[in-house]
């Protein structure tokens, strides 16, 4: 318990005796933000350490109802990347046909993220 109180004191930047309820809420937000930054750094390291002849992807997806974000990492060979590029062009055409239905790219990117989340568990 002493370690937790000490950690709270560090995040609050004040002695434990001067920490109030609103400080705890702010501390929890700070901890969540730092954890999210760590996940992003972890994803970057995964991509950055790829083999030179491979393309690496690292996706982090957090959604309401999920206890913690899901991380999905994969690599594509040159041959796979070429096929992925062809499929991306086809998907882009589908998105262009639907452009009137949404205001910005976030909707399209969100749809792609949902598709990835749905397909990541499918067998190859």
PDB file of N, CA and C in Angstrom, residues 27-122:
ATOM      1  N   UNK A  27      -5.119  11.874 -11.644  1.00  0.00           N
ATOM      2  CA  UNK A  27      -4.033  10.894 -11.652  1.00  0.00           C
ATOM      3  C   UNK A  27      -4.416   9.700 -12.523  1.00  0.00           C
ATOM      4  N   UNK A  28      -5.649   9.223 -12.404  1.00  0.00           N
ATOM      5  CA  UNK A  28      -6.099   8.080 -13.203  1.00  0.00           C
ATOM      6  C   UNK A  28      -6.066   8.416 -14.693  1.00  0.00           C
ATOM      7  N   UNK A  29      -6.443   9.635 -15.040  1.00  0.00           N
ATOM      8  CA  UNK A  29      -6.388  10.069 -16.442  1.00  0.00           C
ATOM      9  C   UNK A  29      -4.937  10.121 -16.912  1.00  0.00           C
ATOM     10  N   UNK A  30      -4.053  10.650 -16.063  1.00  0.00           N
ATOM     11  CA  UNK A  30      -2.624  10.708 -16.408  1.00  0.00           C
ATOM     12  C   UNK A  30      -2.030   9.316 -16.612  1.00  0.00           C
ATOM     13  N   UNK A  31      -2.386   8.401 -15.744  1.00  0.00           N
ATOM     14  CA  UNK A  31      -1.870   7.026 -15.856  1.00  0.00           C
ATOM     15  C   UNK A  31      -2.377   6.389 -17.154  1.00  0.00           C
ATOM     16  N   UNK A  32      -3.650   6.587 -17.470  1.00  0.00           N
ATOM     17  CA  UNK A  32      -4.216   6.033 -18.711  1.00  0.00           C
ATOM     18  C   UNK A  32      -3.512   6.622 -19.928  1.00  0.00           C
ATOM     19  N   UNK A  33      -3.239   7.930 -19.901  1.00  0.00           N
ATOM     20  CA  UNK A  33      -2.551   8.578 -21.017  1.00  0.00           C
ATOM     21  C   UNK A  33      -1.132   8.041 -21.175  1.00  0.00           C
ATOM     22  N   UNK A  34      -0.452   7.837 -20.063  1.00  0.00           N
ATOM     23  CA  UNK A  34       0.909   7.300 -20.127  1.00  0.00           C
ATOM     24  C   UNK A  34       0.902   5.859 -20.637  1.00  0.00           C
ATOM     25  N   UNK A  35      -0.077   5.082 -20.224  1.00  0.00           N
ATOM     26  CA  UNK A  35      -0.187   3.698 -20.709  1.00  0.00           C
ATOM     27  C   UNK A  35      -0.457   3.684 -22.210  1.00  0.00           C
ATOM     28  N   UNK A  36      -1.293   4.605 -22.673  1.00  0.00           N
ATOM     29  CA  UNK A  36      -1.582   4.682 -24.105  1.00  0.00           C
ATOM     30  C   UNK A  36      -0.332   5.080 -24.879  1.00  0.00           C
ATOM     31  N   UNK A  37       0.442   6.007 -24.349  1.00  0.00           N
ATOM     32  CA  UNK A  37       1.699   6.407 -24.989  1.00  0.00           C
ATOM     33  C   UNK A  37       2.660   5.223 -25.064  1.00  0.00           C
ATOM     34  N   UNK A  38       2.686   4.419 -24.018  1.00  0.00           N
ATOM     35  CA  UNK A  38       3.544   3.238 -24.008  1.00  0.00           C
ATOM     36  C   UNK A  38       3.121   2.259 -25.098  1.00  0.00           C
ATOM     37  N   UNK A  39       1.809   2.050 -25.258  1.00  0.00           N
ATOM     38  CA  UNK A  39       1.302   1.146 -26.291  1.00  0.00           C
ATOM     39  C   UNK A  39       1.714   1.638 -27.680  1.00  0.00           C
ATOM     40  N   UNK A  40       1.630   2.958 -27.897  1.00  0.00           N
ATOM     41  CA  UNK A  40       2.022   3.522 -29.182  1.00  0.00           C
ATOM     42  C   UNK A  40       3.513   3.311 -29.425  1.00  0.00           C
ATOM     43  N   UNK A  41       4.320   3.522 -28.396  1.00  0.00           N
ATOM     44  CA  UNK A  41       5.766   3.324 -28.530  1.00  0.00           C
ATOM     45  C   UNK A  41       6.080   1.862 -28.814  1.00  0.00           C
ATOM     46  N   UNK A  42       5.373   0.971 -28.147  1.00  0.00           N
ATOM     47  CA  UNK A  42       5.555  -0.463 -28.363  1.00  0.00           C
ATOM     48  C   UNK A  42       5.222  -0.836 -29.808  1.00  0.00           C
ATOM     49  N   UNK A  43       4.143  -0.269 -30.350  1.00  0.00           N
ATOM     50  CA  UNK A  43       3.755  -0.528 -31.736  1.00  0.00           C
ATOM     51  C   UNK A  43       4.814   0.007 -32.691  1.00  0.00           C
ATOM     52  N   UNK A  44       5.344   1.196 -32.409  1.00  0.00           N
ATOM     53  CA  UNK A  44       6.385   1.779 -33.261  1.00  0.00           C
ATOM     54  C   UNK A  44       7.626   0.889 -33.268  1.00  0.00           C
ATOM     55  N   UNK A  45       8.016   0.386 -32.121  1.00  0.00           N
ATOM     56  CA  UNK A  45       9.204  -0.479 -32.034  1.00  0.00           C
ATOM     57  C   UNK A  45       8.996  -1.733 -32.873  1.00  0.00           C
ATOM     58  N   UNK A  46       7.798  -2.294 -32.818  1.00  0.00           N
ATOM     59  CA  UNK A  46       7.480  -3.506 -33.597  1.00  0.00           C
ATOM     60  C   UNK A  46       7.662  -3.237 -35.088  1.00  0.00           C
ATOM     61  N   UNK A  47       7.174  -2.093 -35.550  1.00  0.00           N
ATOM     62  CA  UNK A  47       7.269  -1.745 -36.972  1.00  0.00           C
ATOM     63  C   UNK A  47       8.704  -1.380 -37.342  1.00  0.00           C
ATOM     64  N   UNK A  48       9.354  -0.630 -36.474  1.00  0.00           N
ATOM     65  CA  UNK A  48      10.708  -0.157 -36.748  1.00  0.00           C
ATOM     66  C   UNK A  48      11.730  -1.302 -36.807  1.00  0.00           C
ATOM     67  N   UNK A  49      11.455  -2.403 -36.125  1.00  0.00           N
ATOM     68  CA  UNK A  49      12.420  -3.510 -36.078  1.00  0.00           C
ATOM     69  C   UNK A  49      12.147  -4.573 -37.148  1.00  0.00           C
ATOM     70  N   UNK A  50      11.371  -4.228 -38.165  1.00  0.00           N
ATOM     71  CA  UNK A  50      11.044  -5.178 -39.232  1.00  0.00           C
ATOM     72  C   UNK A  50      12.286  -5.508 -40.066  1.00  0.00           C
ATOM     73  N   UNK A  51      12.194  -6.619 -40.782  1.00  0.00           N
ATOM     74  CA  UNK A  51      13.258  -6.965 -41.723  1.00  0.00           C
ATOM     75  C   UNK A  51      13.192  -5.999 -42.901  1.00  0.00           C
ATOM     76  N   UNK A  52      14.323  -5.755 -43.540  1.00  0.00           N
ATOM     77  CA  UNK A  52      14.387  -4.751 -44.604  1.00  0.00           C
ATOM     78  C   UNK A  52      13.510  -5.077 -45.806  1.00  0.00           C
ATOM     79  N   UNK A  53      13.278  -6.338 -46.083  1.00  0.00           N
ATOM     80  CA  UNK A  53      12.474  -6.712 -47.253  1.00  0.00           C
ATOM     81  C   UNK A  53      11.004  -6.970 -46.901  1.00  0.00           C
ATOM     82  N   UNK A  54      10.591  -6.540 -45.721  1.00  0.00           N
ATOM     83  CA  UNK A  54       9.220  -6.758 -45.265  1.00  0.00           C
ATOM     84  C   UNK A  54       8.560  -5.419 -44.944  1.00  0.00           C
ATOM     85  N   UNK A  55       7.252  -5.408 -45.006  1.00  0.00           N
ATOM     86  CA  UNK A  55       6.468  -4.266 -44.550  1.00  0.00           C
ATOM     87  C   UNK A  55       5.769  -4.702 -43.272  1.00  0.00           C
ATOM     88  N   UNK A  56       5.902  -3.905 -42.222  1.00  0.00           N
ATOM     89  CA  UNK A  56       5.310  -4.263 -40.932  1.00  0.00           C
ATOM     90  C   UNK A  56       4.178  -3.307 -40.586  1.00  0.00           C
ATOM     91  N   UNK A  57       3.141  -3.846 -39.966  1.00  0.00           N
ATOM     92  CA  UNK A  57       2.010  -3.062 -39.496  1.00  0.00           C
ATOM     93  C   UNK A  57       1.789  -3.381 -38.028  1.00  0.00           C
ATOM     94  N   UNK A  58       1.477  -2.374 -37.279  1.00  0.00           N
ATOM     95  CA  UNK A  58       1.119  -2.562 -35.884  1.00  0.00           C
ATOM     96  C   UNK A  58      -0.076  -1.667 -35.605  1.00  0.00           C
ATOM     97  N   UNK A  59      -1.164  -2.281 -35.219  1.00  0.00           N
ATOM     98  CA  UNK A  59      -2.404  -1.556 -34.985  1.00  0.00           C
ATOM     99  C   UNK A  59      -2.820  -1.735 -33.533  1.00  0.00           C
ATOM    100  N   UNK A  60      -3.245  -0.664 -32.933  1.00  0.00           N
ATOM    101  CA  UNK A  60      -3.757  -0.712 -31.565  1.00  0.00           C
ATOM    102  C   UNK A  60      -5.195  -0.226 -31.623  1.00  0.00           C
ATOM    103  N   UNK A  61      -6.092  -1.027 -31.091  1.00  0.00           N
ATOM    104  CA  UNK A  61      -7.523  -0.717 -31.184  1.00  0.00           C
ATOM    105  C   UNK A  61      -8.134  -0.779 -29.797  1.00  0.00           C
ATOM    106  N   UNK A  62      -8.723   0.322 -29.385  1.00  0.00           N
ATOM    107  CA  UNK A  62      -9.454   0.362 -28.121  1.00  0.00           C
ATOM    108  C   UNK A  62     -10.909   0.686 -28.416  1.00  0.00           C
ATOM    109  N   UNK A  63     -11.802  -0.007 -27.787  1.00  0.00           N
ATOM    110  CA  UNK A  63     -13.227   0.177 -28.084  1.00  0.00           C
ATOM    111  C   UNK A  63     -14.020   0.101 -26.799  1.00  0.00           C
ATOM    112  N   UNK A  64     -15.125   0.819 -26.778  1.00  0.00           N
ATOM    113  CA  UNK A  64     -15.981   0.751 -25.584  1.00  0.00           C
ATOM    114  C   UNK A  64     -16.348  -0.704 -25.321  1.00  0.00           C
ATOM    115  N   UNK A  65     -16.385  -1.051 -24.085  1.00  0.00           N
ATOM    116  CA  UNK A  65     -16.714  -2.421 -23.710  1.00  0.00           C
ATOM    117  C   UNK A  65     -15.502  -3.337 -23.603  1.00  0.00           C
ATOM    118  N   UNK A  66     -14.376  -2.912 -24.168  1.00  0.00           N
ATOM    119  CA  UNK A  66     -13.154  -3.713 -24.046  1.00  0.00           C
ATOM    120  C   UNK A  66     -12.396  -3.262 -22.808  1.00  0.00           C
ATOM    121  N   UNK A  67     -11.920  -4.217 -22.045  1.00  0.00           N
ATOM    122  CA  UNK A  67     -11.198  -3.871 -20.832  1.00  0.00           C
ATOM    123  C   UNK A  67      -9.880  -3.173 -21.139  1.00  0.00           C
ATOM    124  N   UNK A  68      -9.191  -3.641 -22.183  1.00  0.00           N
ATOM    125  CA  UNK A  68      -7.928  -3.013 -22.559  1.00  0.00           C
ATOM    126  C   UNK A  68      -7.802  -3.023 -24.080  1.00  0.00           C
ATOM    127  N   UNK A  69      -6.954  -2.152 -24.622  1.00  0.00           N
ATOM    128  CA  UNK A  69      -6.781  -2.108 -26.080  1.00  0.00           C
ATOM    129  C   UNK A  69      -6.228  -3.420 -26.620  1.00  0.00           C
ATOM    130  N   UNK A  70      -6.571  -3.688 -27.868  1.00  0.00           N
ATOM    131  CA  UNK A  70      -6.073  -4.882 -28.554  1.00  0.00           C
ATOM    132  C   UNK A  70      -4.969  -4.438 -29.499  1.00  0.00           C
ATOM    133  N   UNK A  71      -3.862  -5.143 -29.466  1.00  0.00           N
ATOM    134  CA  UNK A  71      -2.749  -4.847 -30.361  1.00  0.00           C
ATOM    135  C   UNK A  71      -2.640  -5.975 -31.377  1.00  0.00           C
ATOM    136  N   UNK A  72      -2.446  -5.595 -32.621  1.00  0.00           N
ATOM    137  CA  UNK A  72      -2.367  -6.574 -33.703  1.00  0.00           C
ATOM    138  C   UNK A  72      -1.180  -6.221 -34.577  1.00  0.00           C
ATOM    139  N   UNK A  73      -0.210  -7.105 -34.649  1.00  0.00           N
ATOM    140  CA  UNK A  73       1.011  -6.875 -35.417  1.00  0.00           C
ATOM    141  C   UNK A  73       1.131  -7.937 -36.501  1.00  0.00           C
ATOM    142  N   UNK A  74       1.565  -7.499 -37.699  1.00  0.00           N
ATOM    143  CA  UNK A  74       1.806  -8.472 -38.769  1.00  0.00           C
ATOM    144  C   UNK A  74       2.775  -7.885 -39.773  1.00  0.00           C
ATOM    145  N   UNK A  75       3.346  -8.775 -40.580  1.00  0.00           N
ATOM    146  CA  UNK A  75       4.294  -8.368 -41.616  1.00  0.00           C
ATOM    147  C   UNK A  75       3.846  -8.926 -42.956  1.00  0.00           C
ATOM    148  N   UNK A  76       4.208  -8.196 -44.000  1.00  0.00           N
ATOM    149  CA  UNK A  76       3.917  -8.635 -45.361  1.00  0.00           C
ATOM    150  C   UNK A  76       5.221  -8.754 -46.142  1.00  0.00           C
ATOM    151  N   UNK A  77       5.334  -9.828 -46.902  1.00  0.00           N
ATOM    152  CA  UNK A  77       6.464  -9.952 -47.819  1.00  0.00           C
ATOM    153  C   UNK A  77       6.208  -9.012 -48.999  1.00  0.00           C
ATOM    154  N   UNK A  78       7.185  -8.856 -49.876  1.00  0.00           N
ATOM    155  CA  UNK A  78       7.011  -8.004 -51.064  1.00  0.00           C
ATOM    156  C   UNK A  78       5.825  -8.486 -51.902  1.00  0.00           C
ATOM    157  N   UNK A  79       5.709  -9.806 -52.073  1.00  0.00           N
ATOM    158  CA  UNK A  79       4.621 -10.387 -52.863  1.00  0.00           C
ATOM    159  C   UNK A  79       3.266 -10.101 -52.205  1.00  0.00           C
ATOM    160  N   UNK A  80       3.196 -10.285 -50.896  1.00  0.00           N
ATOM    161  CA  UNK A  80       1.956 -10.016 -50.175  1.00  0.00           C
ATOM    162  C   UNK A  80       1.610  -8.524 -50.214  1.00  0.00           C
ATOM    163  N   UNK A  81       2.640  -7.690 -50.132  1.00  0.00           N
ATOM    164  CA  UNK A  81       2.416  -6.245 -50.161  1.00  0.00           C
ATOM    165  C   UNK A  81       1.802  -5.820 -51.497  1.00  0.00           C
ATOM    166  N   UNK A  82       2.267  -6.413 -52.569  1.00  0.00           N
ATOM    167  CA  UNK A  82       1.737  -6.102 -53.903  1.00  0.00           C
ATOM    168  C   UNK A  82       0.248  -6.475 -53.982  1.00  0.00           C
ATOM    169  N   UNK A  83      -0.101  -7.652 -53.459  1.00  0.00           N
ATOM    170  CA  UNK A  83      -1.509  -8.073 -53.446  1.00  0.00           C
ATOM    171  C   UNK A  83      -2.343  -7.149 -52.557  1.00  0.00           C
ATOM    172  N   UNK A  84      -1.774  -6.751 -51.433  1.00  0.00           N
ATOM    173  CA  UNK A  84      -2.475  -5.839 -50.519  1.00  0.00           C
ATOM    174  C   UNK A  84      -2.722  -4.493 -51.194  1.00  0.00           C
ATOM    175  N   UNK A  85      -1.749  -4.033 -51.974  1.00  0.00           N
ATOM    176  CA  UNK A  85      -1.894  -2.764 -52.687  1.00  0.00           C
ATOM    177  C   UNK A  85      -3.039  -2.841 -53.694  1.00  0.00           C
ATOM    178  N   UNK A  86      -3.160  -3.947 -54.403  1.00  0.00           N
ATOM    179  CA  UNK A  86      -4.261  -4.139 -55.360  1.00  0.00           C
ATOM    180  C   UNK A  86      -5.609  -4.113 -54.640  1.00  0.00           C
ATOM    181  N   UNK A  87      -5.684  -4.814 -53.529  1.00  0.00           N
ATOM    182  CA  UNK A  87      -6.920  -4.849 -52.753  1.00  0.00           C
ATOM    183  C   UNK A  87      -7.243  -3.462 -52.206  1.00  0.00           C
ATOM    184  N   UNK A  88      -6.217  -2.725 -51.761  1.00  0.00           N
ATOM    185  CA  UNK A  88      -6.428  -1.370 -51.241  1.00  0.00           C
ATOM    186  C   UNK A  88      -7.024  -0.464 -52.313  1.00  0.00           C
ATOM    187  N   UNK A  89      -6.568  -0.610 -53.553  1.00  0.00           N
ATOM    188  CA  UNK A  89      -7.122   0.191 -54.651  1.00  0.00           C
ATOM    189  C   UNK A  89      -8.605  -0.123 -54.848  1.00  0.00           C
ATOM    190  N   UNK A  90      -8.964  -1.399 -54.775  1.00  0.00           N
ATOM    191  CA  UNK A  90     -10.372  -1.798 -54.900  1.00  0.00           C
ATOM    192  C   UNK A  90     -11.205  -1.240 -53.748  1.00  0.00           C
ATOM    193  N   UNK A  91     -10.667  -1.326 -52.537  1.00  0.00           N
ATOM    194  CA  UNK A  91     -11.381  -0.800 -51.376  1.00  0.00           C
ATOM    195  C   UNK A  91     -11.541   0.713 -51.473  1.00  0.00           C
ATOM    196  N   UNK A  92     -10.530   1.382 -52.002  1.00  0.00           N
ATOM    197  CA  UNK A  92     -10.603   2.840 -52.178  1.00  0.00           C
ATOM    198  C   UNK A  92     -11.738   3.209 -53.125  1.00  0.00           C
ATOM    199  N   UNK A  93     -11.939   2.423 -54.168  1.00  0.00           N
ATOM    200  CA  UNK A  93     -13.048   2.678 -55.099  1.00  0.00           C
ATOM    201  C   UNK A  93     -14.392   2.522 -54.391  1.00  0.00           C
ATOM    202  N   UNK A  94     -14.510   1.520 -53.540  1.00  0.00           N
ATOM    203  CA  UNK A  94     -15.746   1.330 -52.773  1.00  0.00           C
ATOM    204  C   UNK A  94     -15.973   2.542 -51.871  1.00  0.00           C
ATOM    205  N   UNK A  95     -14.919   3.014 -51.218  1.00  0.00           N
ATOM    206  CA  UNK A  95     -15.045   4.184 -50.346  1.00  0.00           C
ATOM    207  C   UNK A  95     -15.455   5.423 -51.133  1.00  0.00           C
ATOM    208  N   UNK A  96     -14.879   5.604 -52.303  1.00  0.00           N
ATOM    209  CA  UNK A  96     -15.233   6.764 -53.124  1.00  0.00           C
ATOM    210  C   UNK A  96     -16.709   6.737 -53.508  1.00  0.00           C
ATOM    211  N   UNK A  97     -17.246   5.545 -53.753  1.00  0.00           N
ATOM    212  CA  UNK A  97     -18.659   5.413 -54.088  1.00  0.00           C
ATOM    213  C   UNK A  97     -19.560   5.794 -52.916  1.00  0.00           C
ATOM    214  N   UNK A  98     -19.026   5.716 -51.693  1.00  0.00           N
ATOM    215  CA  UNK A  98     -19.812   5.979 -50.477  1.00  0.00           C
ATOM    216  C   UNK A  98     -19.545   7.355 -49.877  1.00  0.00           C
ATOM    217  N   UNK A  99     -18.705   8.183 -50.498  1.00  0.00           N
ATOM    218  CA  UNK A  99     -18.253   9.432 -49.891  1.00  0.00           C
ATOM    219  C   UNK A  99     -19.367  10.357 -49.429  1.00  0.00           C
ATOM    220  N   UNK A 100     -20.496  10.361 -50.094  1.00  0.00           N
ATOM    221  CA  UNK A 100     -21.589  11.237 -49.690  1.00  0.00           C
ATOM    222  C   UNK A 100     -22.208  10.857 -48.362  1.00  0.00           C
ATOM    223  N   UNK A 101     -21.897   9.673 -47.868  1.00  0.00           N
ATOM    224  CA  UNK A 101     -22.523   9.186 -46.632  1.00  0.00           C
ATOM    225  C   UNK A 101     -21.792   9.627 -45.365  1.00  0.00           C
ATOM    226  N   UNK A 102     -20.587  10.183 -45.502  1.00  0.00           N
ATOM    227  CA  UNK A 102     -19.848  10.610 -44.312  1.00  0.00           C
ATOM    228  C   UNK A 102     -19.076  11.887 -44.596  1.00  0.00           C
ATOM    229  N   UNK A 103     -18.755  12.633 -43.531  1.00  0.00           N
ATOM    230  CA  UNK A 103     -18.175  13.967 -43.671  1.00  0.00           C
ATOM    231  C   UNK A 103     -16.651  13.963 -43.778  1.00  0.00           C
ATOM    232  N   UNK A 104     -16.003  13.025 -43.133  1.00  0.00           N
ATOM    233  CA  UNK A 104     -14.537  13.068 -43.138  1.00  0.00           C
ATOM    234  C   UNK A 104     -13.928  11.670 -43.191  1.00  0.00           C
ATOM    235  N   UNK A 105     -12.620  11.637 -43.261  1.00  0.00           N
ATOM    236  CA  UNK A 105     -11.897  10.369 -43.373  1.00  0.00           C
ATOM    237  C   UNK A 105     -11.991   9.505 -42.126  1.00  0.00           C
ATOM    238  N   UNK A 106     -12.314  10.093 -40.979  1.00  0.00           N
ATOM    239  CA  UNK A 106     -12.383   9.290 -39.756  1.00  0.00           C
ATOM    240  C   UNK A 106     -13.418   8.179 -39.862  1.00  0.00           C
ATOM    241  N   UNK A 107     -14.514   8.452 -40.559  1.00  0.00           N
ATOM    242  CA  UNK A 107     -15.544   7.418 -40.731  1.00  0.00           C
ATOM    243  C   UNK A 107     -14.985   6.265 -41.560  1.00  0.00           C
ATOM    244  N   UNK A 108     -14.312   6.595 -42.662  1.00  0.00           N
ATOM    245  CA  UNK A 108     -13.726   5.552 -43.515  1.00  0.00           C
ATOM    246  C   UNK A 108     -12.649   4.789 -42.751  1.00  0.00           C
ATOM    247  N   UNK A 109     -11.797   5.521 -42.032  1.00  0.00           N
ATOM    248  CA  UNK A 109     -10.742   4.854 -41.254  1.00  0.00           C
ATOM    249  C   UNK A 109     -11.336   3.999 -40.150  1.00  0.00           C
ATOM    250  N   UNK A 110     -12.408   4.488 -39.537  1.00  0.00           N
ATOM    251  CA  UNK A 110     -13.094   3.694 -38.511  1.00  0.00           C
ATOM    252  C   UNK A 110     -13.662   2.406 -39.086  1.00  0.00           C
ATOM    253  N   UNK A 111     -14.221   2.490 -40.292  1.00  0.00           N
ATOM    254  CA  UNK A 111     -14.768   1.294 -40.949  1.00  0.00           C
ATOM    255  C   UNK A 111     -13.650   0.294 -41.246  1.00  0.00           C
ATOM    256  N   UNK A 112     -12.519   0.811 -41.702  1.00  0.00           N
ATOM    257  CA  UNK A 112     -11.368  -0.066 -41.978  1.00  0.00           C
ATOM    258  C   UNK A 112     -10.876  -0.711 -40.687  1.00  0.00           C
ATOM    259  N   UNK A 113     -10.829   0.072 -39.607  1.00  0.00           N
ATOM    260  CA  UNK A 113     -10.410  -0.473 -38.308  1.00  0.00           C
ATOM    261  C   UNK A 113     -11.358  -1.572 -37.842  1.00  0.00           C
ATOM    262  N   UNK A 114     -12.671  -1.343 -38.037  1.00  0.00           N
ATOM    263  CA  UNK A 114     -13.658  -2.378 -37.663  1.00  0.00           C
ATOM    264  C   UNK A 114     -13.447  -3.641 -38.499  1.00  0.00           C
ATOM    265  N   UNK A 115     -13.178  -3.458 -39.786  1.00  0.00           N
ATOM    266  CA  UNK A 115     -12.924  -4.594 -40.669  1.00  0.00           C
ATOM    267  C   UNK A 115     -11.691  -5.377 -40.191  1.00  0.00           C
ATOM    268  N   UNK A 116     -10.644  -4.654 -39.866  1.00  0.00           N
ATOM    269  CA  UNK A 116      -9.424  -5.304 -39.362  1.00  0.00           C
ATOM    270  C   UNK A 116      -9.731  -6.075 -38.092  1.00  0.00           C
ATOM    271  N   UNK A 117     -10.454  -5.443 -37.184  1.00  0.00           N
ATOM    272  CA  UNK A 117     -10.788  -6.102 -35.920  1.00  0.00           C
ATOM    273  C   UNK A 117     -11.614  -7.365 -36.157  1.00  0.00           C
ATOM    274  N   UNK A 118     -12.514  -7.317 -37.128  1.00  0.00           N
ATOM    275  CA  UNK A 118     -13.347  -8.490 -37.434  1.00  0.00           C
ATOM    276  C   UNK A 118     -12.546  -9.619 -38.087  1.00  0.00           C
ATOM    277  N   UNK A 119     -11.554  -9.259 -38.901  1.00  0.00           N
ATOM    278  CA  UNK A 119     -10.817 -10.262 -39.676  1.00  0.00           C
ATOM    279  C   UNK A 119      -9.571 -10.807 -38.973  1.00  0.00           C
ATOM    280  N   UNK A 120      -9.074 -10.126 -37.973  1.00  0.00           N
ATOM    281  CA  UNK A 120      -7.794 -10.533 -37.382  1.00  0.00           C
ATOM    282  C   UNK A 120      -7.826 -11.925 -36.758  1.00  0.00           C
ATOM    283  N   UNK A 121      -8.986 -12.361 -36.328  1.00  0.00           N
ATOM    284  CA  UNK A 121      -9.063 -13.677 -35.729  1.00  0.00           C
ATOM    285  C   UNK A 121      -9.391 -14.797 -36.690  1.00  0.00           C
ATOM    286  N   UNK A 122      -9.628 -14.448 -37.958  1.00  0.00           N
ATOM    287  CA  UNK A 122      -9.981 -15.467 -38.947  1.00  0.00           C
ATOM    288  C   UNK A 122      -8.770 -16.312 -39.316  1.00  0.00           C
TER     289      UNK A 122
END
